[in-house]
PDB file of C-alpha atoms in Angstrom:
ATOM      1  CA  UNK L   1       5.891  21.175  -2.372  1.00 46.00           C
ATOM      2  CA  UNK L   2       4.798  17.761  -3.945  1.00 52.00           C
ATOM      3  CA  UNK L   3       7.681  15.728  -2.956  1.00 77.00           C
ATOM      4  CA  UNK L   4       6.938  13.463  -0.071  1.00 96.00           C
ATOM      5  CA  UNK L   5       7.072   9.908   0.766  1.00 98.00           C
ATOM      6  CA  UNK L   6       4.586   7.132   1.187  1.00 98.00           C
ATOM      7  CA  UNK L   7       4.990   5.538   4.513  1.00 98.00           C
ATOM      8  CA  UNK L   8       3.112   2.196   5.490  1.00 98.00           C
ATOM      9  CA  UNK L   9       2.904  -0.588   8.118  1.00 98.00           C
ATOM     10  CA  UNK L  10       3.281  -4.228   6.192  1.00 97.00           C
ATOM     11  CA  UNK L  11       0.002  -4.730   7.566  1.00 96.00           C
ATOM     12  CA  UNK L  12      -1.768  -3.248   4.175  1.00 97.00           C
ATOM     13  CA  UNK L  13      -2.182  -6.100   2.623  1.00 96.00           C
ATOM     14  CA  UNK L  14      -0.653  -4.813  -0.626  1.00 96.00           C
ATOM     15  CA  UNK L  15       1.437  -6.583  -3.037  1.00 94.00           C
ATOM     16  CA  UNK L  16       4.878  -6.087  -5.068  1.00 94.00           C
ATOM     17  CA  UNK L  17       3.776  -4.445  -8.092  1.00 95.00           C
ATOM     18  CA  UNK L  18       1.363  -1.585  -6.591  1.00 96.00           C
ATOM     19  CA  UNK L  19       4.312  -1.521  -3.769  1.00 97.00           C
ATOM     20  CA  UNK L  20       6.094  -0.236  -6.473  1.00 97.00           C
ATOM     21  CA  UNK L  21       3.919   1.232  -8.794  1.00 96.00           C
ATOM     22  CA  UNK L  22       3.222   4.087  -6.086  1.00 96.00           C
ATOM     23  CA  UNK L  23       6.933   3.804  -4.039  1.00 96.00           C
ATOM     24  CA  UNK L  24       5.519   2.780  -1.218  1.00 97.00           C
ATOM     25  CA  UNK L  25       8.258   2.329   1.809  1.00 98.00           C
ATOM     26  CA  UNK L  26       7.539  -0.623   4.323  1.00 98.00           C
ATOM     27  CA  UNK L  27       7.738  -0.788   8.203  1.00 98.00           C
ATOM     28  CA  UNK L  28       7.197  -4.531   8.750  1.00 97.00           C
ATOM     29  CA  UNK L  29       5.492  -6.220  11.825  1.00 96.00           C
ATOM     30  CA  UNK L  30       7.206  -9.188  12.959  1.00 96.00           C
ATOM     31  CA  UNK L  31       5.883 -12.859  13.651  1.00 94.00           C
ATOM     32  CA  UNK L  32       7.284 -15.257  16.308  1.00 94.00           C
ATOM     33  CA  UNK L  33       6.471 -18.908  16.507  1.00 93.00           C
ATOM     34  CA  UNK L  34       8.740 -19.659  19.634  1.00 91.00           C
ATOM     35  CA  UNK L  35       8.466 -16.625  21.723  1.00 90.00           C
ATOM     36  CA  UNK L  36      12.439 -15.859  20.649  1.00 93.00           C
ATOM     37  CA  UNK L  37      13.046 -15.550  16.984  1.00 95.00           C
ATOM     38  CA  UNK L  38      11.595 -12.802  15.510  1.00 96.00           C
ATOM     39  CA  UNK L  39      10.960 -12.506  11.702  1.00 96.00           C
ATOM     40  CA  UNK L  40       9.816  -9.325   9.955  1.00 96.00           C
ATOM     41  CA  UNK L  41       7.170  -9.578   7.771  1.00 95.00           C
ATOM     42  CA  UNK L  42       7.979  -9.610   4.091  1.00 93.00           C
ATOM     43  CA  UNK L  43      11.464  -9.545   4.781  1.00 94.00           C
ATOM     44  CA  UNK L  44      12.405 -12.887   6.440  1.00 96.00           C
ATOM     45  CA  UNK L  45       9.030 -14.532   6.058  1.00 95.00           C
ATOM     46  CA  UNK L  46       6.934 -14.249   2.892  1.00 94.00           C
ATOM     47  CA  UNK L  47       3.278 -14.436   3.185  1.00 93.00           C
ATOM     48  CA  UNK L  48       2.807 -18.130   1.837  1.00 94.00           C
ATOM     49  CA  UNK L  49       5.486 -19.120   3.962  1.00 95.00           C
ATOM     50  CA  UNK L  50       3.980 -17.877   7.128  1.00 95.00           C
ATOM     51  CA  UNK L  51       0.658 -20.172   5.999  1.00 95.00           C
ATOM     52  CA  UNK L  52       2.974 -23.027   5.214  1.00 95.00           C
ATOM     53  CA  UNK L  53       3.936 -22.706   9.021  1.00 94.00           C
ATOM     54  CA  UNK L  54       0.415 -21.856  10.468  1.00 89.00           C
ATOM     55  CA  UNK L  55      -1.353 -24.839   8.502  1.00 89.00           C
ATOM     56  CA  UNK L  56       0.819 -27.534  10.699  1.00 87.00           C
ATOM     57  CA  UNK L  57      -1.727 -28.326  13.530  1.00 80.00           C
ATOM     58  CA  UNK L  58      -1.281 -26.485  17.145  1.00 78.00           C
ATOM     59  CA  UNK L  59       1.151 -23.734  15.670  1.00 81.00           C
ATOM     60  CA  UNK L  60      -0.117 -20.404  16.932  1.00 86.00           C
ATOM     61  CA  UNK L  61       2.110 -17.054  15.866  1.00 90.00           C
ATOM     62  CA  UNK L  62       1.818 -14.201  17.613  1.00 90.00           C
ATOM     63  CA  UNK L  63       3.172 -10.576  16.506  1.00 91.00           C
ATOM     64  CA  UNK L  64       5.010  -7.774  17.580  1.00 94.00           C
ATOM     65  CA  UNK L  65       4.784  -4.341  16.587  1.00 95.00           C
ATOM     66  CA  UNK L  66       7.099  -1.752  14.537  1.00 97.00           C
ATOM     67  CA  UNK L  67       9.290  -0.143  17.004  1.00 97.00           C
ATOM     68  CA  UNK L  68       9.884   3.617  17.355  1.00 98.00           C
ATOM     69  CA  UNK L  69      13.735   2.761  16.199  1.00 98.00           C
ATOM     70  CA  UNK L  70      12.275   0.925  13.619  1.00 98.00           C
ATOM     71  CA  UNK L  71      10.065   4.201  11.915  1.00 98.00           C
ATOM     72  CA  UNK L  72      13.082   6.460  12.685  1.00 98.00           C
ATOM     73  CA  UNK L  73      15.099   4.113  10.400  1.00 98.00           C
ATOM     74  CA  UNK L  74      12.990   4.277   7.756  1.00 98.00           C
ATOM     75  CA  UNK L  75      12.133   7.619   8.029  1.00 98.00           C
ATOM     76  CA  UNK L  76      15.409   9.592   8.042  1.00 98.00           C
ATOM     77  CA  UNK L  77      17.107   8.765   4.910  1.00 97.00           C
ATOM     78  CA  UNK L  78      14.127  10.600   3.276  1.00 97.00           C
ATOM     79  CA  UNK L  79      14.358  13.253   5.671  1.00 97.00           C
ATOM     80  CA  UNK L  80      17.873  13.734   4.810  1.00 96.00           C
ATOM     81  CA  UNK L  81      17.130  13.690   1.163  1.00 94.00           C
ATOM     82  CA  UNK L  82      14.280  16.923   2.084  1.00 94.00           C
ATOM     83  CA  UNK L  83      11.442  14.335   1.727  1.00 96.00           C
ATOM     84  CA  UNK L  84       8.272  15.073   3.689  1.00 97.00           C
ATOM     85  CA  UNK L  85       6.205  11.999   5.235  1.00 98.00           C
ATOM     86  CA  UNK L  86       3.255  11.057   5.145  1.00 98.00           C
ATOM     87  CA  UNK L  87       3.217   7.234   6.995  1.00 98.00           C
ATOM     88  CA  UNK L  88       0.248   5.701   7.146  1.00 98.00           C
ATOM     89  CA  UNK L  89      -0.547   2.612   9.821  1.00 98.00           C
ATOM     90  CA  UNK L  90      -3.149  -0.023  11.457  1.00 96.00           C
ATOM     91  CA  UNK L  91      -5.821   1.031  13.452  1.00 95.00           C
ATOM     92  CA  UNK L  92      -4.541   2.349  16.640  1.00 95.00           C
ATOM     93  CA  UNK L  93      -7.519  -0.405  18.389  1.00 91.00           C
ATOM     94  CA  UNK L  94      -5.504  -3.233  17.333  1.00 87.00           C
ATOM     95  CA  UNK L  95      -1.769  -2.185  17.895  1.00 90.00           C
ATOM     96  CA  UNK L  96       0.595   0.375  19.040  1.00 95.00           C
ATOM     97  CA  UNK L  97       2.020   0.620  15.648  1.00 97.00           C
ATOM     98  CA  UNK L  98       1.061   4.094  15.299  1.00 97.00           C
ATOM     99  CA  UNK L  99       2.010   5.497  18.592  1.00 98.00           C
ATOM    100  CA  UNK L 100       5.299   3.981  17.283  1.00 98.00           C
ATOM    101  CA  UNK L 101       5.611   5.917  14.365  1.00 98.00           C
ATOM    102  CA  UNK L 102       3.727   9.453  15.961  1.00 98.00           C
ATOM    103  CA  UNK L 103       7.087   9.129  18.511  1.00 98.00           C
ATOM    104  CA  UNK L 104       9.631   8.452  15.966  1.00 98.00           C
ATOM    105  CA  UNK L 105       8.042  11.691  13.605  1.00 98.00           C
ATOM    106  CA  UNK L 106       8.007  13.907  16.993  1.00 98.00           C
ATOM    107  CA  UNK L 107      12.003  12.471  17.558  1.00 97.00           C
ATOM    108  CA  UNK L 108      12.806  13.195  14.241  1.00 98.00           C
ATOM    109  CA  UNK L 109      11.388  16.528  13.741  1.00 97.00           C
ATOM    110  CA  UNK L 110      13.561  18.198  16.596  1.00 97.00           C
ATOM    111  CA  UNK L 111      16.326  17.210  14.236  1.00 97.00           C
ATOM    112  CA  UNK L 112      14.012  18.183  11.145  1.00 97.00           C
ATOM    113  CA  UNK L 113      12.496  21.210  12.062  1.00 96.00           C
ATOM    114  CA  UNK L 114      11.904  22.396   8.558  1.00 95.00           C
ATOM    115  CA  UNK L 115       9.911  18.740   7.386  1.00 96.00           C
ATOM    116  CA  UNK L 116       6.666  17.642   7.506  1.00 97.00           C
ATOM    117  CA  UNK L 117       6.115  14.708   8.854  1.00 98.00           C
ATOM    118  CA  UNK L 118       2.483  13.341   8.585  1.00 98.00           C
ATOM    119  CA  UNK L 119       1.057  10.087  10.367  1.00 98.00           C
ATOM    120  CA  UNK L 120      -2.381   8.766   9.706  1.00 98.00           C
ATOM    121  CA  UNK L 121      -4.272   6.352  12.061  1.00 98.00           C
ATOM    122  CA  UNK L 122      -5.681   4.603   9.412  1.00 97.00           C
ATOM    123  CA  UNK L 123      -8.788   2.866  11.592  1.00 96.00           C
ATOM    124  CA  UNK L 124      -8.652   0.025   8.755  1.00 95.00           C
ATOM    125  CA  UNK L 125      -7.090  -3.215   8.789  1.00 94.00           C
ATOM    126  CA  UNK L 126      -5.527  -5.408   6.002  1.00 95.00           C
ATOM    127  CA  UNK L 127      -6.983  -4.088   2.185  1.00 95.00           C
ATOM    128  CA  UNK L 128      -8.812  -1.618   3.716  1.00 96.00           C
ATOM    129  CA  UNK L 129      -6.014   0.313   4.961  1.00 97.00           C
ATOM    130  CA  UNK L 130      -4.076  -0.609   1.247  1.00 97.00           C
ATOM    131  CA  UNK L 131      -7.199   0.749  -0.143  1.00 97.00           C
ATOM    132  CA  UNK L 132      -6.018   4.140   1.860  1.00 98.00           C
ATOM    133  CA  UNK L 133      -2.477   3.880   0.822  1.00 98.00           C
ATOM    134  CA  UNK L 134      -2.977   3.087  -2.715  1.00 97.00           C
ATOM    135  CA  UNK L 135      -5.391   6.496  -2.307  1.00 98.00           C
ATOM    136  CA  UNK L 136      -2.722   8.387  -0.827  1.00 98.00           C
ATOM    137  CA  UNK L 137      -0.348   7.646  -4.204  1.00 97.00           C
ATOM    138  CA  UNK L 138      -3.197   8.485  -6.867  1.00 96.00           C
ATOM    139  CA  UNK L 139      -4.082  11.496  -4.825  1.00 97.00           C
ATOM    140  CA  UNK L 140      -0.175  12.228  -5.088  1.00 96.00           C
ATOM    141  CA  UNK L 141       0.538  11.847  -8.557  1.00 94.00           C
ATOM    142  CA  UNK L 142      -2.342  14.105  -9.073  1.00 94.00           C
ATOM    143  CA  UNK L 143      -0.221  16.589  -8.021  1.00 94.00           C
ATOM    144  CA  UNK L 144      -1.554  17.131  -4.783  1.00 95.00           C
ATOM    145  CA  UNK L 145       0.551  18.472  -2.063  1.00 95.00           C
ATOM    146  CA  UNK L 146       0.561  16.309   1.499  1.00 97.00           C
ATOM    147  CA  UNK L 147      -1.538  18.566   3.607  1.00 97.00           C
ATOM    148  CA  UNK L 148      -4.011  18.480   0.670  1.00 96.00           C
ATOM    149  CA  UNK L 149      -3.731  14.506   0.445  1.00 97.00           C
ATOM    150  CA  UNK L 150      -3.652  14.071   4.346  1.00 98.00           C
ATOM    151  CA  UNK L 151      -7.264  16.255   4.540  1.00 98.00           C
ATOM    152  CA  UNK L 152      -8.406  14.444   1.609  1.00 97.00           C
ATOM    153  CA  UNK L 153      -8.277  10.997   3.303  1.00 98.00           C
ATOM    154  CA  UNK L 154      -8.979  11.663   6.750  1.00 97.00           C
ATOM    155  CA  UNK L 155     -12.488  12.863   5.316  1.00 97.00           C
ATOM    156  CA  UNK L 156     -13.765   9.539   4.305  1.00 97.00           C
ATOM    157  CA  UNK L 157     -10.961   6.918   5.647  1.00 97.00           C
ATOM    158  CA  UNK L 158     -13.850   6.007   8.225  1.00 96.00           C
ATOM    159  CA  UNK L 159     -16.502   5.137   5.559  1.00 96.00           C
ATOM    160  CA  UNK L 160     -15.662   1.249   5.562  1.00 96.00           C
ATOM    161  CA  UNK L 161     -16.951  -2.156   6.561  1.00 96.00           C
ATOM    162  CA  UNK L 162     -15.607  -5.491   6.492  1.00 96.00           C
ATOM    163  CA  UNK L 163     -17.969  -8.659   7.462  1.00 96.00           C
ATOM    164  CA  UNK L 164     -15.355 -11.538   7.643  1.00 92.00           C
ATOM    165  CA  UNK L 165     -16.492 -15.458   8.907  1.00 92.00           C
ATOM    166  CA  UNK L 166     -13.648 -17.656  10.616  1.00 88.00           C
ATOM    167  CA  UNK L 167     -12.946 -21.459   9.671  1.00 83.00           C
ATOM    168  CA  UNK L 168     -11.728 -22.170  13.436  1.00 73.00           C
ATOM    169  CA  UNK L 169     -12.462 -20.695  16.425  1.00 63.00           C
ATOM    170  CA  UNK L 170      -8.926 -22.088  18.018  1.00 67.00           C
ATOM    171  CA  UNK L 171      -6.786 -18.775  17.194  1.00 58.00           C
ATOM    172  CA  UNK L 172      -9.582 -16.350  19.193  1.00 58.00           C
ATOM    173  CA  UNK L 173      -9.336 -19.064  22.345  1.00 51.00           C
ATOM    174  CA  UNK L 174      -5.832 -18.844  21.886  1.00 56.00           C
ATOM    175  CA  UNK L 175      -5.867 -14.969  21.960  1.00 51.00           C
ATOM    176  CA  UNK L 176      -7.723 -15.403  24.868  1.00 49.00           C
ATOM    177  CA  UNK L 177     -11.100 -14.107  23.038  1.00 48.00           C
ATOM    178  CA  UNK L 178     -13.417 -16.298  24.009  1.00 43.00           C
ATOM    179  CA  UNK L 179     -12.988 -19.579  26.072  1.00 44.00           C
ATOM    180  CA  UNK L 180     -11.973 -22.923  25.937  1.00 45.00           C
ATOM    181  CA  UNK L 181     -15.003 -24.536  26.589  1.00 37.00           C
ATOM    182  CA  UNK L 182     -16.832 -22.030  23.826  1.00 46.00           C
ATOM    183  CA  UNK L 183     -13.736 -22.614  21.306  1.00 39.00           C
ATOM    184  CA  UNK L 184     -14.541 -26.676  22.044  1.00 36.00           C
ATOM    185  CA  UNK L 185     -18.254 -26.395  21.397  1.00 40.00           C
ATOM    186  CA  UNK L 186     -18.237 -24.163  18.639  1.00 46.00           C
ATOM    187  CA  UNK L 187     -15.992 -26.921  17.140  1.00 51.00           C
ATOM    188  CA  UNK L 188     -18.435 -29.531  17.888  1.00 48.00           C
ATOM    189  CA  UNK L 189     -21.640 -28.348  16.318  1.00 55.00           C
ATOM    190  CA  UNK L 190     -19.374 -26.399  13.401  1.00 76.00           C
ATOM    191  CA  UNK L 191     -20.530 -23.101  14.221  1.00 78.00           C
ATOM    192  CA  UNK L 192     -18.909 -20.850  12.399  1.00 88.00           C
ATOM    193  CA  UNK L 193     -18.329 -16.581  13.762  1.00 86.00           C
ATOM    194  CA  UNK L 194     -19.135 -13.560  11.304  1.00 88.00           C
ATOM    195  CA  UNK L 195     -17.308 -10.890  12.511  1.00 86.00           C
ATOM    196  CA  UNK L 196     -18.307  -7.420  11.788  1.00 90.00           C
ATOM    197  CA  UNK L 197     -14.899  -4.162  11.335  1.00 93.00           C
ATOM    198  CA  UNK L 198     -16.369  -1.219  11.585  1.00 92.00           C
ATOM    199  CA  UNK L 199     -14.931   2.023  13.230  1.00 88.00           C
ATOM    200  CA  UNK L 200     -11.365   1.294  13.856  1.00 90.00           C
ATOM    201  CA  UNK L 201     -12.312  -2.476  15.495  1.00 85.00           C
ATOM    202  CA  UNK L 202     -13.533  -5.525  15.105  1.00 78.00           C
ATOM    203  CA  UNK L 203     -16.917  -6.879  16.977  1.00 82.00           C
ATOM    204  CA  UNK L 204     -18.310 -10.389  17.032  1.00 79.00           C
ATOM    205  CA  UNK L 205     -21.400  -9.951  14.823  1.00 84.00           C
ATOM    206  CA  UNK L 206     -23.020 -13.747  15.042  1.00 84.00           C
ATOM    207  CA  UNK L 207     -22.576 -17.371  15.064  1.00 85.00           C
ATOM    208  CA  UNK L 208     -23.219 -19.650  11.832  1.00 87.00           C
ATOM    209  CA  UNK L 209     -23.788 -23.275  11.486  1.00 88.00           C
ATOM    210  CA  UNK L 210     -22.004 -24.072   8.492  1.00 90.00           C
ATOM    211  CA  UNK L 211     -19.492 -23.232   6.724  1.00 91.00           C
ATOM    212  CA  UNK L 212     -21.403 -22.493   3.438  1.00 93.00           C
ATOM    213  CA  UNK L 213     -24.292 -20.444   5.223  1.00 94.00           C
ATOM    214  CA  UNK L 214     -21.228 -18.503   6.591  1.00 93.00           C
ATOM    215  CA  UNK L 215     -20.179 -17.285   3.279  1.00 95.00           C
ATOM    216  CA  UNK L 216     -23.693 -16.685   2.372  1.00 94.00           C
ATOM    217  CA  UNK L 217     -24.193 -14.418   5.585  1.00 95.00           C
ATOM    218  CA  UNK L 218     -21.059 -12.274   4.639  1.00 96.00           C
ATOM    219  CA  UNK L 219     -22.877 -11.954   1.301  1.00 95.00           C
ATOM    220  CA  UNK L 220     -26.212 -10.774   2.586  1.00 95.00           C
ATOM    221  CA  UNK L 221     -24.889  -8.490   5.334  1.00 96.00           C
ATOM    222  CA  UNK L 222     -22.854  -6.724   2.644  1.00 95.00           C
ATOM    223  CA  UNK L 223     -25.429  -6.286   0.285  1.00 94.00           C
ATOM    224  CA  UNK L 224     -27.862  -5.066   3.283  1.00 95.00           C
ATOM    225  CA  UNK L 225     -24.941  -2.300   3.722  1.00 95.00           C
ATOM    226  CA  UNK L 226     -24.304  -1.834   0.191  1.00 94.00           C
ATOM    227  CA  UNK L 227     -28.238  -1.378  -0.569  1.00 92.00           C
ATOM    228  CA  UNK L 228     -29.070   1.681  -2.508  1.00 91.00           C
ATOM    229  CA  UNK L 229     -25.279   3.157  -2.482  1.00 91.00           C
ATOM    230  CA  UNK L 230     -23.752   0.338  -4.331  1.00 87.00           C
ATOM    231  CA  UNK L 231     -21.882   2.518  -7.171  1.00 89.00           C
ATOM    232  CA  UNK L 232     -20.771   4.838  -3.819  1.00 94.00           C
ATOM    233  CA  UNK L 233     -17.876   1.894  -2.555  1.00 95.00           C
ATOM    234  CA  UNK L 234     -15.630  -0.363  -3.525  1.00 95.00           C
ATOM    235  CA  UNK L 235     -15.545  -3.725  -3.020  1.00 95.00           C
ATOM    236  CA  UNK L 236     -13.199  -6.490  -2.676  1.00 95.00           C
ATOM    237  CA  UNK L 237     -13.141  -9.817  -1.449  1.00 96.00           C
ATOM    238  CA  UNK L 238     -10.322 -11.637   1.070  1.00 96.00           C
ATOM    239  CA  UNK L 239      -9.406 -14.363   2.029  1.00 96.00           C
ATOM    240  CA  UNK L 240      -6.255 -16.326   2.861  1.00 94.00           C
ATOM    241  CA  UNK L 241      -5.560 -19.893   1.363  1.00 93.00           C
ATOM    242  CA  UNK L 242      -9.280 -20.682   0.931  1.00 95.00           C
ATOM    243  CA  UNK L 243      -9.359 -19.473  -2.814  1.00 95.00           C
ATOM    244  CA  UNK L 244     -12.700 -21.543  -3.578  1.00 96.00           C
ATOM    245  CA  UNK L 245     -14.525 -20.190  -0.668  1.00 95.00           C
ATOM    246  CA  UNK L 246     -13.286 -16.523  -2.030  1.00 96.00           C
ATOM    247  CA  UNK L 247     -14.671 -17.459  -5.274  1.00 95.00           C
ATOM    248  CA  UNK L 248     -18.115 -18.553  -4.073  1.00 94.00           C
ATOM    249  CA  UNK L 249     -18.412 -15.342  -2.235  1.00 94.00           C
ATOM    250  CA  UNK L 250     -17.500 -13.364  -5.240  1.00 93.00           C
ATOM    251  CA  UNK L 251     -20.368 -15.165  -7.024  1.00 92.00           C
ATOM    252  CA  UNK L 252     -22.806 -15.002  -4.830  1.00 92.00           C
ATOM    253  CA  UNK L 253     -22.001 -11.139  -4.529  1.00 91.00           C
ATOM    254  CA  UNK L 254     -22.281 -11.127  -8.306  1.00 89.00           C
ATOM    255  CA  UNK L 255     -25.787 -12.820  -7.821  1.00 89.00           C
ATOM    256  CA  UNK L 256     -27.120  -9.743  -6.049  1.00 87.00           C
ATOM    257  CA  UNK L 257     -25.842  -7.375  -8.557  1.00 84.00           C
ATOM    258  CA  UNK L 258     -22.366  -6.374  -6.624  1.00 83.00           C
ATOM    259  CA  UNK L 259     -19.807  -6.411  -8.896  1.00 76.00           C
ATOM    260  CA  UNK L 260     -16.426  -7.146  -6.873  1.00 72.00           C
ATOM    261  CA  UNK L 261     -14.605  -4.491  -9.265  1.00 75.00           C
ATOM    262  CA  UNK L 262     -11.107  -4.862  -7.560  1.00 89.00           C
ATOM    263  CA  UNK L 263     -11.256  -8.792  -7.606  1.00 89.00           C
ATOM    264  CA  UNK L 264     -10.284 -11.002  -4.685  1.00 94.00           C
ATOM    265  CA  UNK L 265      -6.903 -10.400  -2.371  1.00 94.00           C
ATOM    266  CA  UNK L 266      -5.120 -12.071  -0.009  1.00 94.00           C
ATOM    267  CA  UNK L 267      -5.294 -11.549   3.915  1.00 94.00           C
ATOM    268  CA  UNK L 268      -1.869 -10.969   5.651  1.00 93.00           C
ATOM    269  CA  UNK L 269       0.190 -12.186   8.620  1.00 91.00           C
ATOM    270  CA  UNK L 270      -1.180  -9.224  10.687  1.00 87.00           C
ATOM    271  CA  UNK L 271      -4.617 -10.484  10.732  1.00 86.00           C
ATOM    272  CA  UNK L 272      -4.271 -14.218  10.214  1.00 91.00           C
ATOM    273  CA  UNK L 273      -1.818 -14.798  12.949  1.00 88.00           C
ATOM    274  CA  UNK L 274      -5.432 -13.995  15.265  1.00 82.00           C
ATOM    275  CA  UNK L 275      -8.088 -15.316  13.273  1.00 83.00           C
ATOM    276  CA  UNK L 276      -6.030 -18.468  11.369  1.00 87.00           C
ATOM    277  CA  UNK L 277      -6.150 -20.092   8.027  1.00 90.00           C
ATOM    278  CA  UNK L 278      -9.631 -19.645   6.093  1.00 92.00           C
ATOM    279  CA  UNK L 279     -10.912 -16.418   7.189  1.00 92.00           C
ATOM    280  CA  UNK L 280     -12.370 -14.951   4.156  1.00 95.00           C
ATOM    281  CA  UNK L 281     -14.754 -12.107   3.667  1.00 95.00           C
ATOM    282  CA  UNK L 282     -15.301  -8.504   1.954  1.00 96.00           C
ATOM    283  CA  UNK L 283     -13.795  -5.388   2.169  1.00 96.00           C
ATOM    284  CA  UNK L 284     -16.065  -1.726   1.472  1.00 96.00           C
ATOM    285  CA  UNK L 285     -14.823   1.208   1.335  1.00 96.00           C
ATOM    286  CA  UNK L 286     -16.060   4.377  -0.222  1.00 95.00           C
ATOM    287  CA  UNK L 287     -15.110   5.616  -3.023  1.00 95.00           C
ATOM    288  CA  UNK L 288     -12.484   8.872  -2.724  1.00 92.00           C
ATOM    289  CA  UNK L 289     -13.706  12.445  -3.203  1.00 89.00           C
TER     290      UNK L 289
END
């Protein structure tokens, strides 16, 4: 009844050991830097690599999505074996992802008809949604079964926040999410954007002059949410190659009595190939029932 496996998109953020601490199975995205060669995340590109790459001025990535052949693949050997599936993938606002993985189960389960196959729009992005599949294998080796587990963490998977502030504003005007003439400015005077996750997507939230008043903002608009209920979530800070900015957040958050229990992490390809190099930021999510 127990037996199932733990299905997630690389874009969870999560690393090696709790990969394998909870036998987690990987459907990578992939990254592009020419438009033609494709690399899968994790696979043929490892996260410090893909920085390596972005940090060289004027390099913009872009990504491409888990196929339906691609879930099928990884699905079916466990199908075979009489695994159920529970998969687990980025928030359906930012990429097709899970469509691709809700075909490949309804595919696979003509051919199954005696599986379970379970796939969770996860409405989180990077840690947040590891947060959920780290959840997912607790909840499991409590002995939970994976109707039980899938319940469980639909019932609070939406009680998150993440307040993030960008170093550049060139990857948004390259994504075509805000101009060329704001992307110039904004450059000019050194403003800097907070941007606000909340309900599956991500909303400009406002503009900061200043790099350190930008980390200070993230600070106080987290604390404003975290007022009151502060034992109720947990709380990590991001960020990717800008350790020092990380670890002035996480002491400023310390300042106002917010103990960063799970530490700082790293932000992945998914995310960084459309915000850049030193985003950084913190991650709430409740705690789990």
């Amino acid at each position: 009844m127990n037996n199932f496996k733990i299905i997630s998109d690389t874009s969870c953020d999560l690393t090696n050991d709790i990969i394998e601490k909870y036998d987690i199975g990987l459907v990578p995205f992939k990254i592009t830097f020419d438009g033609v060669n494709y690399l899968k995340e994790g696979v043929d590109i490892t996260i410090e690599e893909f920085y390596d790459k972005i940090s060289v001025k004027g390099v913009f990535p872009k990504t491409s999505l888990p196929s339906i052949q691609d879930y099928a693949d990884k699905f079916k050997p466990y199908l075979e074996e009489g695994q159920d599936i529970l998969c687990i993938c980025l928030t359906s606002e930012f990429s097709g992802s899970y469509g691709s993985a809700v075909n490949a189960a309804e595919m696979l389960l003509e051919e199954y008809p005696d599986r379970n196959i379970k796939i969770m729009d996860s409405r989180a992005v990077t840690f947040l949604q590891g947060l959920l599949v780290m959840d997912i294998g607790e909840y499991r080796s409590q002995g939970k079964n994976i109707d039980e587990v899938y319940n469980l963490v639909e019932s609070y998977k939406n009680e998150n926040l993440i307040y993030l502030t960008l170093d550049t504003l060139e990857y948004l005007e390259k994504g075509g999410r805000i101009g060329k003439a704001s992307a110039f400015a904004g450059g000019i005077l050194n403003i800097k954007p907070i941007i606000k996750f909340k309900d599956g997507g991500i909303t400009p939230h406002s503009k900061v002059r200043g790099r350190k008043k930008a980390l200070n903002e993230v600070v106080e608009l987290s604390a404003e949410f975290l007022k009151g209920k502060e034992n109720e979530y947990r709380v990590k800070v991001l960020h990717n190659r800008c350790e020092n900015d990380a670890k002035e957040i996480e002491s400023y958050v310390k300042a106002k009595g917010i103990i960063p229990l799970m530490g700082i992490g790293h932000i992945g390809v998914t995310i960084t190939a459309h915000g850049g190099l030193g985003m950084t930021g913190i991650v709430m999510l409740k705690n789990k029932p």
